[in-house]
Coordinates of C-alpha atoms in Angstrom, one line a residue:
Chain A
M287 CA 88.3 -53.4 -17.7
R288 CA 86.7 -56.6 -18.9
S289 CA 83.2 -55.9 -17.7
A290 CA 82.5 -52.6 -19.5
V291 CA 83.7 -51.7 -23.0
L292 CA 83.2 -48.5 -24.9
K293 CA 81.9 -49.0 -28.4
G294 CA 81.0 -46.5 -31.0
N295 CA 78.0 -46.9 -33.5
N296 CA 76.2 -44.8 -35.8
E297 CA 74.0 -43.6 -32.9
G298 CA 77.0 -42.3 -31.0
Y299 CA 79.0 -43.9 -28.1
E300 CA 77.7 -46.7 -25.8
I301 CA 79.3 -48.6 -23.1
V302 CA 78.5 -52.2 -23.4
I303 CA 78.2 -54.0 -20.0
N304 CA 79.0 -57.7 -19.9
D305 CA 76.1 -59.2 -18.2
K306 CA 78.2 -62.1 -16.6
F307 CA 79.8 -59.8 -14.0
S308 CA 78.6 -58.7 -10.8
I309 CA 77.3 -55.2 -10.3
N310 CA 80.2 -54.2 -8.1
D311 CA 82.8 -55.3 -10.6
I312 CA 80.9 -53.3 -13.4
I313 CA 80.6 -50.2 -11.3
S314 CA 84.4 -50.3 -10.4
D315 CA 85.3 -51.0 -14.0
L316 CA 82.8 -48.2 -15.2
K317 CA 84.6 -45.7 -12.8
I318 CA 88.0 -46.5 -14.4
L319 CA 86.6 -46.4 -17.9
I320 CA 84.8 -43.1 -17.5
D321 CA 88.0 -41.6 -15.9
K322 CA 89.9 -42.5 -19.0
I323 CA 87.3 -41.3 -21.5
S324 CA 87.1 -38.0 -19.6
F325 CA 90.9 -37.6 -19.8
N326 CA 90.9 -38.4 -23.5
N327 CA 88.0 -36.1 -24.1
S328 CA 89.4 -33.2 -22.0
S329 CA 90.3 -31.1 -25.1
M330 CA 86.8 -31.3 -26.4
K331 CA 84.4 -28.6 -25.1
K332 CA 81.1 -30.4 -26.0
N333 CA 79.6 -32.9 -23.6
L334 CA 80.0 -36.5 -24.6
R335 CA 76.7 -38.4 -24.3
I336 CA 77.2 -42.1 -23.7
N337 CA 74.4 -44.6 -23.6
I338 CA 74.7 -47.7 -21.4
N339 CA 73.9 -51.0 -23.0
S340 CA 73.3 -53.7 -20.3
G341 CA 72.7 -56.5 -22.6
L342 CA 70.6 -59.3 -21.0
R343 CA 71.1 -57.7 -17.5
I344 CA 68.1 -55.7 -16.0
L345 CA 69.5 -52.7 -14.1
S346 CA 67.3 -51.7 -11.1
D347 CA 66.5 -48.1 -10.7
D348 CA 69.0 -48.0 -7.8
E349 CA 71.8 -49.3 -9.9
K350 CA 70.9 -46.9 -12.7
R351 CA 71.1 -44.1 -10.3
K352 CA 74.6 -45.3 -8.9
I353 CA 75.8 -45.4 -12.5
R354 CA 74.6 -41.9 -13.4
K355 CA 76.3 -40.6 -10.1
L356 CA 79.6 -41.8 -11.6
T357 CA 79.7 -39.0 -14.1
N358 CA 78.8 -36.3 -11.5
N359 CA 82.5 -35.3 -11.1
Y360 CA 83.2 -35.1 -14.8
E361 CA 81.8 -32.1 -16.6
N362 CA 82.4 -33.4 -20.1
I363 CA 80.6 -36.7 -19.9
L364 CA 76.9 -37.5 -19.6
I365 CA 75.1 -40.7 -19.3
G366 CA 72.4 -40.8 -21.9
K367 CA 69.9 -43.6 -21.9
F368 CA 69.9 -47.2 -20.6
I369 CA 69.5 -49.8 -23.3
S370 CA 68.8 -53.5 -22.8
K371 CA 67.6 -56.6 -24.5
T372 CA 65.2 -57.5 -21.7
I373 CA 62.3 -56.1 -20.0
T374 CA 60.7 -56.9 -16.7
L375 CA 57.5 -59.1 -16.5
N376 CA 55.6 -56.0 -15.3
E377 CA 56.7 -54.0 -18.4
A378 CA 55.8 -56.8 -20.7
N379 CA 52.4 -57.2 -19.1
E380 CA 52.0 -53.4 -19.5
M381 CA 52.9 -53.7 -23.2
I382 CA 50.5 -56.6 -23.7
K383 CA 47.7 -54.6 -22.1
E384 CA 48.4 -51.6 -24.1
N385 CA 48.2 -53.5 -27.3
S386 CA 45.4 -55.8 -26.6
V387 CA 41.6 -55.6 -26.5
K388 CA 39.8 -57.4 -23.8
M389 CA 36.5 -59.1 -24.8
L390 CA 33.6 -58.8 -22.4
D391 CA 30.2 -60.4 -22.8
K392 CA 28.0 -59.9 -19.7
V393 CA 25.0 -58.0 -18.5
I394 CA 25.9 -55.0 -16.4
R395 CA 22.9 -54.5 -14.2
N396 CA 21.6 -51.5 -12.2
G397 CA 24.1 -50.5 -9.5
Q398 CA 27.0 -52.5 -11.0
D399 CA 30.2 -50.7 -12.0
V400 CA 32.4 -52.9 -14.3
F401 CA 35.9 -51.6 -14.5
I402 CA 38.3 -52.9 -17.2
D403 CA 42.0 -51.8 -17.4
G404 CA 42.8 -51.2 -21.1
D405 CA 40.7 -51.4 -24.2
V406 CA 37.6 -53.4 -24.2
L407 CA 35.3 -54.9 -26.9
F408 CA 31.9 -55.1 -25.2
L409 CA 29.4 -57.5 -26.5
G410 CA 26.8 -57.6 -23.7
K411 CA 24.2 -55.5 -22.4
I412 CA 24.4 -52.4 -20.0
H413 CA 21.0 -51.8 -18.2
K414 CA 20.0 -48.4 -16.9
G415 CA 22.0 -47.7 -13.9
G416 CA 24.9 -49.8 -14.9
K417 CA 28.3 -48.6 -15.7
L418 CA 31.1 -49.8 -18.0
I419 CA 34.2 -48.0 -17.1
S420 CA 37.5 -48.5 -19.0
S421 CA 40.9 -46.9 -18.8
G422 CA 41.3 -47.3 -22.5
N423 CA 39.0 -47.2 -25.5
I424 CA 35.5 -48.9 -25.6
Y425 CA 34.3 -50.7 -28.7
L426 CA 30.6 -51.1 -28.2
M427 CA 29.0 -54.0 -30.0
G428 CA 26.5 -54.9 -27.5
Y429 CA 23.5 -52.8 -26.2
S430 CA 24.1 -49.9 -23.8
N431 CA 21.3 -48.3 -21.9
G432 CA 23.5 -47.2 -19.1
V433 CA 26.7 -45.1 -18.5
V434 CA 29.9 -45.7 -20.8
Q435 CA 33.1 -44.2 -19.7
A436 CA 36.3 -44.5 -21.6
G437 CA 39.8 -43.2 -20.4
F438 CA 39.2 -43.4 -16.8
P439 CA 40.1 -41.2 -14.8
N440 CA 41.4 -38.5 -16.9
N441 CA 42.6 -39.5 -20.3
E442 CA 40.9 -37.5 -22.9
D443 CA 42.6 -39.2 -25.9
K444 CA 40.5 -42.3 -25.6
I445 CA 37.4 -42.9 -27.6
I446 CA 34.1 -44.7 -27.6
I447 CA 33.0 -46.5 -30.8
G448 CA 29.7 -47.9 -31.3
N449 CA 25.9 -47.1 -30.7
V450 CA 25.7 -44.9 -27.6
F451 CA 22.3 -43.4 -28.7
K452 CA 20.3 -45.2 -26.0
S453 CA 22.9 -44.7 -23.2
Q454 CA 22.2 -42.5 -20.2
Q455 CA 25.6 -40.8 -20.3
V456 CA 28.9 -41.0 -22.2
R457 CA 32.0 -40.0 -20.4
V458 CA 35.5 -39.7 -21.8
G459 CA 38.3 -38.9 -19.3
E460 CA 36.8 -36.0 -17.1
Q461 CA 34.3 -34.9 -19.8
F462 CA 30.7 -36.2 -19.7
E463 CA 27.5 -35.7 -21.4
V464 CA 23.9 -36.6 -20.7
I465 CA 22.5 -38.2 -24.0
D466 CA 19.0 -36.6 -23.4
D467 CA 20.8 -33.2 -23.8
V468 CA 22.3 -34.0 -27.1
K469 CA 20.3 -32.4 -29.8
Y470 CA 21.5 -34.5 -32.8
I471 CA 23.3 -37.9 -32.2
N472 CA 23.6 -40.6 -34.7
N473 CA 21.7 -43.7 -34.1
F474 CA 24.4 -45.8 -35.8
Y475 CA 26.7 -48.5 -34.8
D476 CA 29.7 -46.5 -36.3
S477 CA 29.6 -43.4 -34.2
V478 CA 32.7 -42.2 -32.5
V479 CA 32.6 -40.4 -29.2
Y480 CA 35.7 -38.3 -28.4
V481 CA 36.9 -35.2 -26.6
N482 CA 37.7 -32.4 -29.1
D483 CA 40.3 -29.6 -28.8
F484 CA 38.1 -27.4 -26.7
H485 CA 37.6 -30.3 -24.2
V486 CA 34.1 -30.9 -25.1
I487 CA 32.5 -34.2 -25.9
S488 CA 32.0 -34.6 -29.7
Y489 CA 30.4 -37.3 -32.0
G490 CA 31.8 -38.4 -35.3
K491 CA 31.8 -41.3 -37.6
I492 CA 34.3 -44.1 -38.1
N493 CA 35.0 -42.9 -41.5
N494 CA 36.6 -39.7 -40.0
L495 CA 38.7 -41.5 -37.5
S496 CA 41.9 -40.3 -39.2
Q497 CA 40.9 -36.7 -38.4
I498 CA 39.3 -37.3 -35.1
N499 CA 42.3 -39.1 -33.4
P500 CA 45.2 -39.3 -36.0
K501 CA 47.5 -41.0 -33.3
F502 CA 45.1 -43.7 -32.7
F503 CA 44.4 -44.1 -36.3
N504 CA 47.9 -44.5 -37.3
K505 CA 48.3 -47.2 -34.6
I506 CA 45.4 -49.2 -35.9
G507 CA 45.7 -48.2 -39.6
G508 CA 49.4 -48.1 -40.2
I509 CA 50.5 -51.8 -40.3
Chain B
M214 CA 16.7 -21.9 6.8
G215 CA 14.3 -24.6 5.7
K216 CA 12.8 -27.5 7.3
A217 CA 13.9 -31.1 6.8
I218 CA 11.1 -33.7 6.9
V219 CA 11.7 -37.5 6.7
I220 CA 9.1 -39.6 4.6
T221 CA 9.0 -43.1 6.2
S222 CA 6.6 -46.0 6.6
G223 CA 8.4 -49.1 8.0
K224 CA 6.7 -51.3 5.3
G225 CA 7.9 -51.3 1.7
G226 CA 5.7 -50.5 -1.4
V227 CA 3.2 -48.1 0.5
G228 CA 4.3 -45.0 -1.7
K229 CA 7.1 -43.3 0.2
T230 CA 9.0 -42.4 -2.9
T231 CA 5.9 -41.5 -4.9
S232 CA 4.7 -39.3 -2.0
T233 CA 8.2 -37.7 -1.7
A234 CA 8.2 -36.8 -5.3
N235 CA 4.7 -35.5 -5.5
I236 CA 4.7 -33.4 -2.4
G237 CA 8.2 -32.0 -3.5
I238 CA 6.8 -31.1 -6.9
A239 CA 3.6 -29.7 -5.4
L240 CA 5.6 -27.3 -3.0
A241 CA 7.9 -26.3 -5.9
L242 CA 4.9 -25.4 -8.0
M243 CA 3.7 -23.2 -5.1
G244 CA 7.1 -21.4 -5.5
K245 CA 9.1 -23.0 -2.6
R246 CA 12.7 -24.2 -3.0
V247 CA 12.6 -27.9 -2.5
C248 CA 15.4 -30.5 -2.2
L249 CA 14.6 -34.1 -2.1
I250 CA 17.3 -36.6 -0.7
D251 CA 17.1 -40.2 -1.6
L252 CA 18.7 -42.2 1.1
D253 CA 17.6 -45.7 -0.2
I254 CA 21.3 -46.3 -0.8
G255 CA 21.7 -49.4 -3.2
L256 CA 18.0 -49.3 -4.3
R257 CA 17.5 -45.8 -5.3
N258 CA 14.2 -45.0 -7.1
L259 CA 13.4 -41.3 -6.6
D260 CA 15.5 -40.3 -9.5
V261 CA 13.6 -42.8 -11.8
V262 CA 10.2 -41.5 -10.5
L263 CA 11.3 -37.9 -11.2
G264 CA 12.8 -38.9 -14.6
L265 CA 16.2 -37.6 -13.6
E266 CA 17.9 -41.0 -13.6
N267 CA 19.9 -40.1 -16.8
R268 CA 21.3 -37.0 -15.3
I269 CA 23.0 -38.4 -12.1
M270 CA 26.8 -37.6 -12.2
Y271 CA 27.6 -37.8 -8.4
D272 CA 25.8 -39.1 -5.4
I273 CA 25.5 -38.5 -1.7
L274 CA 28.4 -40.8 -0.9
D275 CA 30.6 -38.9 -3.2
V276 CA 29.6 -35.8 -1.3
V277 CA 30.3 -37.6 2.1
N278 CA 33.6 -38.9 0.9
K279 CA 34.6 -35.2 -0.1
K280 CA 35.0 -36.4 -3.8
V281 CA 32.8 -33.6 -4.8
K282 CA 31.2 -30.4 -3.4
L283 CA 27.5 -30.7 -2.5
F284 CA 26.3 -28.4 -5.2
Q285 CA 28.0 -30.5 -7.8
A286 CA 26.0 -33.5 -6.8
L287 CA 22.6 -31.9 -6.8
V288 CA 20.5 -32.7 -9.8
K289 CA 18.3 -29.9 -11.0
D290 CA 14.8 -30.7 -12.2
K291 CA 14.6 -28.5 -15.4
R292 CA 10.8 -28.5 -15.4
F293 CA 10.4 -26.3 -12.3
N294 CA 12.9 -23.5 -12.9
D295 CA 15.4 -23.8 -10.1
M296 CA 12.9 -24.9 -7.5
L297 CA 13.4 -28.6 -7.3
Y298 CA 16.6 -30.4 -6.8
L299 CA 17.5 -34.0 -6.0
L300 CA 20.5 -35.5 -4.2
P301 CA 20.7 -39.0 -5.5
A302 CA 21.5 -42.0 -3.3
A303 CA 24.6 -44.1 -4.2
Q304 CA 23.7 -47.3 -6.2
S305 CA 26.8 -49.5 -6.0
T306 CA 27.0 -49.9 -2.3
D307 CA 24.5 -50.4 0.7
K308 CA 22.9 -48.7 3.5
N309 CA 25.6 -49.2 6.0
S310 CA 28.1 -47.1 4.1
L311 CA 26.7 -43.9 5.6
S312 CA 26.5 -43.0 9.3
E313 CA 23.9 -40.8 11.1
H314 CA 26.3 -37.8 11.6
Q315 CA 27.4 -37.8 8.0
V316 CA 23.8 -37.5 6.9
K317 CA 23.0 -34.9 9.6
S318 CA 25.7 -32.6 8.4
I319 CA 24.7 -32.9 4.7
V320 CA 21.0 -32.2 5.6
D321 CA 22.0 -29.1 7.8
E322 CA 24.0 -27.9 4.8
I323 CA 21.2 -28.3 2.4
K324 CA 18.6 -26.8 4.8
M325 CA 20.6 -23.4 4.6
D326 CA 19.6 -23.1 0.9
F327 CA 16.1 -24.5 0.7
D328 CA 12.7 -24.0 2.0
Y329 CA 12.0 -27.7 2.3
V330 CA 14.2 -30.8 2.4
F331 CA 12.4 -34.1 2.1
I332 CA 14.3 -37.2 2.9
D333 CA 13.1 -40.3 1.3
C334 CA 13.7 -43.2 3.7
P335 CA 14.2 -46.8 2.8
A336 CA 11.9 -49.4 4.0
G337 CA 12.8 -51.2 7.2
I338 CA 14.1 -49.9 10.6
E339 CA 17.8 -50.6 10.3
Q340 CA 20.7 -48.3 9.6
G341 CA 19.0 -46.7 6.6
F342 CA 16.1 -45.7 8.7
V343 CA 18.3 -44.3 11.5
N344 CA 20.3 -42.4 8.9
S345 CA 17.2 -40.9 7.5
I346 CA 15.8 -39.5 10.7
A347 CA 19.2 -38.2 11.8
G348 CA 18.9 -34.8 10.2
A349 CA 15.1 -34.5 10.1
D350 CA 13.1 -31.9 12.0
G351 CA 9.7 -33.5 11.2
S352 CA 8.4 -36.7 9.9
I353 CA 5.6 -38.0 7.6
I354 CA 4.4 -41.5 8.0
V355 CA 2.9 -43.1 4.9
T356 CA 0.6 -45.8 5.2
T357 CA -2.1 -47.6 3.3
P358 CA -5.5 -49.0 4.5
E359 CA -3.9 -52.4 5.0
I360 CA -3.5 -54.0 8.4
S361 CA 0.2 -54.8 7.7
A362 CA 1.0 -51.3 6.6
V363 CA -0.7 -49.8 9.6
R364 CA 1.1 -52.3 12.0
D365 CA 4.4 -51.2 10.6
A366 CA 3.5 -47.6 10.8
D367 CA 2.6 -48.0 14.4
R368 CA 6.1 -49.6 15.1
V369 CA 7.7 -46.7 13.2
I370 CA 5.9 -44.1 15.1
G371 CA 7.0 -45.8 18.3
L372 CA 10.6 -45.5 17.1
L373 CA 10.2 -41.9 16.1
E374 CA 8.8 -40.9 19.5
K375 CA 12.0 -42.5 21.0
Y376 CA 14.2 -40.3 18.8
S377 CA 11.8 -37.3 19.6
L378 CA 12.3 -35.1 16.5
K379 CA 11.3 -31.4 16.7
E380 CA 7.8 -31.9 15.3
N381 CA 5.4 -34.6 15.9
P382 CA 4.8 -37.2 13.2
K383 CA 2.2 -36.7 10.7
L384 CA 0.1 -39.2 8.8
I385 CA -0.7 -39.8 5.1
I386 CA -3.0 -42.5 4.2
N387 CA -2.2 -43.5 0.6
R388 CA -3.8 -45.7 -1.9
I389 CA -7.3 -45.4 -0.6
R390 CA -9.9 -47.5 -2.4
P391 CA -13.4 -46.2 -1.6
A392 CA -15.1 -49.3 -2.9
I393 CA -13.4 -51.7 -0.3
I394 CA -13.9 -49.3 2.5
E395 CA -17.5 -48.9 1.6
Q396 CA -18.0 -52.7 1.7
G397 CA -16.3 -52.7 5.2
N398 CA -13.3 -54.8 4.0
A399 CA -10.7 -52.3 4.8
M400 CA -10.1 -49.8 7.7
D401 CA -11.3 -46.4 7.0
V402 CA -9.6 -43.1 7.4
D403 CA -10.9 -42.3 10.9
E404 CA -10.2 -45.7 12.1
I405 CA -6.6 -45.7 11.0
T406 CA -6.1 -42.0 12.4
R407 CA -7.6 -42.9 15.6
H408 CA -5.6 -46.2 16.0
L409 CA -2.2 -44.5 15.2
G410 CA -3.0 -41.4 17.2
I411 CA -1.2 -38.9 15.2
E412 CA -2.2 -35.9 13.3
L413 CA -3.6 -36.7 9.8
L414 CA -1.8 -34.7 7.0
G415 CA -3.8 -36.0 4.1
I416 CA -5.2 -38.8 2.1
V417 CA -4.5 -39.9 -1.4
L418 CA -6.9 -42.0 -3.4
D419 CA -5.7 -45.0 -5.4
D420 CA -5.4 -44.2 -8.9
D421 CA -4.1 -46.1 -11.9
K422 CA -2.7 -42.9 -13.4
V423 CA -0.2 -42.6 -10.4
I424 CA 1.6 -45.7 -11.8
S425 CA 1.4 -44.8 -15.5
T426 CA 2.6 -41.2 -15.0
S427 CA 5.6 -42.2 -12.9
N428 CA 6.4 -44.9 -15.5
H429 CA 7.0 -42.0 -17.9
G430 CA 9.1 -40.1 -15.3
K431 CA 6.3 -37.6 -14.7
S432 CA 4.3 -37.1 -11.5
I433 CA 0.6 -37.2 -10.9
V434 CA 0.5 -34.0 -9.1
M435 CA 1.2 -32.2 -12.4
D436 CA -2.3 -33.5 -13.5
D437 CA -4.8 -30.7 -12.8
N438 CA -8.0 -32.7 -12.6
N439 CA -7.0 -35.8 -10.8
K440 CA -8.1 -36.9 -7.3
A441 CA -4.8 -38.4 -6.2
A442 CA -3.1 -35.3 -7.5
N443 CA -5.5 -33.1 -5.4
G444 CA -4.7 -35.2 -2.3
Y445 CA -1.0 -34.5 -2.8
R446 CA -1.7 -30.7 -3.4
N447 CA -3.8 -30.5 -0.3
I448 CA -0.9 -32.1 1.7
A449 CA 1.4 -29.5 0.4
R450 CA -0.9 -26.6 1.3
R451 CA -1.4 -28.0 4.8
L452 CA 2.5 -28.4 5.1
E453 CA 2.4 -24.6 4.3
G454 CA 0.0 -23.9 7.1
E455 CA -3.1 -23.5 5.2
T456 CA -6.4 -25.0 6.5
V457 CA -7.7 -27.3 3.8
P458 CA -10.8 -29.6 4.5
L459 CA -10.4 -33.3 4.1
M460 CA -11.5 -34.3 0.6
K461 CA -14.6 -36.5 0.5
I462 CA -14.2 -40.2 -0.2
E463 CA -16.7 -40.9 -2.9
R464 CA -16.9 -44.0 -4.9
E465 CA -16.9 -43.3 -8.6
T466 CA -19.9 -44.5 -10.1
K467 CA -19.2 -46.9 -12.9
Q468 CA -20.8 -45.6 -16.0
G469 CA -21.5 -49.1 -17.6
L470 CA -23.1 -49.7 -21.0
W471 CA -26.6 -50.2 -19.5
Y472 CA -26.4 -47.2 -17.4
R473 CA -25.5 -45.0 -20.4
I474 CA -28.2 -46.5 -22.5
S475 CA -30.9 -46.0 -19.8
H476 CA -29.5 -42.3 -19.4
L477 CA -30.1 -42.1 -23.2
F478 CA -33.8 -42.9 -22.8
G479 CA -34.2 -40.7 -19.8
H480 CA -34.6 -43.6 -17.4
D481 CA -32.7 -41.8 -14.6
K482 CA -32.7 -43.6 -11.2

């Protein structure tokens, strides 16, 4: 009874796990606790959703599965989400990657493919036959005569900002366009290349970013 | 079912790629369906010479690795209404990433749909060369009237005889400069042909315009009144089985200032 305590807050019920106990103690305590709650809750028809707060302990996927299994025999209790104050290093790195922009200043020559995981601010030069590929957005401040691909391999929410006028091709996710084929394109640094609702590559201006990609705009514009 | 012809030379820089592009275009203009395959993996050029480099989406390696279907990788040359296609080489790897039977199966597949398949071979006699001749029915050796190019051509003909393709190798002598031959400072056409002992398919005169047109992604063969272009057109016609006499090698008389002035006053020699 000491390692798992039921608490109520304005989000509903949660079971707070004391992170000082071993996982076996916690599971056996949880078992007793859930049995009790189910018994007290038996008059209610509605499912009771309970979140698990593991504090400073990181529960592995296996442990989470074991805990979810505990409620299998009770019809009126459901484990909601797992909350904790900690994250793993991998998750942390992932978060950093998602919110940071990598700077790159180099010459990408004919036959070279440069892949960047995440957003990239490119200051260098892409020669014809060179490829700059990113899983995120590409902000182009350097010169591009080659192929620029954002959202690799298939993320069409990503954009390319910068002057792509002299590039060979632009690609966003799986969509691509040969610049020679584009009848009208801005020879400006503030062009935005994006995939529109019809899954076709389109060109806009930074001014209209809020309409082009509201989600992205809110992220960078909403402080 | 078409014919696959490899264009090779041994030595680099004698005009394999230029010849491939021009013969291909000449045949496309004659109404044949032509596919050009660039096998110079890692140092591809044929796309640049054809002015198609911006249009490449996939390459031969993507086809081999089953990433895309063959027709997705073929780049169409819009200038010749559906007659000329290019299968580009991969650029970010090297010649050893392909094997003979992979190339052969691709060439066999392309042959079904086209009248002519030209394979642009890389310089050298290593894996790239072996790959290039794997699917070929015939071969064209390109050489120039230089002793080193002829030497390498001789070596390559020897290798081709070892692999024994369906058709005997044919010879193109490229970059002929009449002035030097006239002075006796270079081998002439007869001498080269006799020395190499294979059928002469045609000769192409040296012309600055060959370089300037290809720098603009155009090809000399589209120029109607050019001697080099004529050479390539004749080669295309001979490939089609026509009998075309060999063009005369004439030194273009330099019309200098004095020549023109003397002409003006009627002092014709």
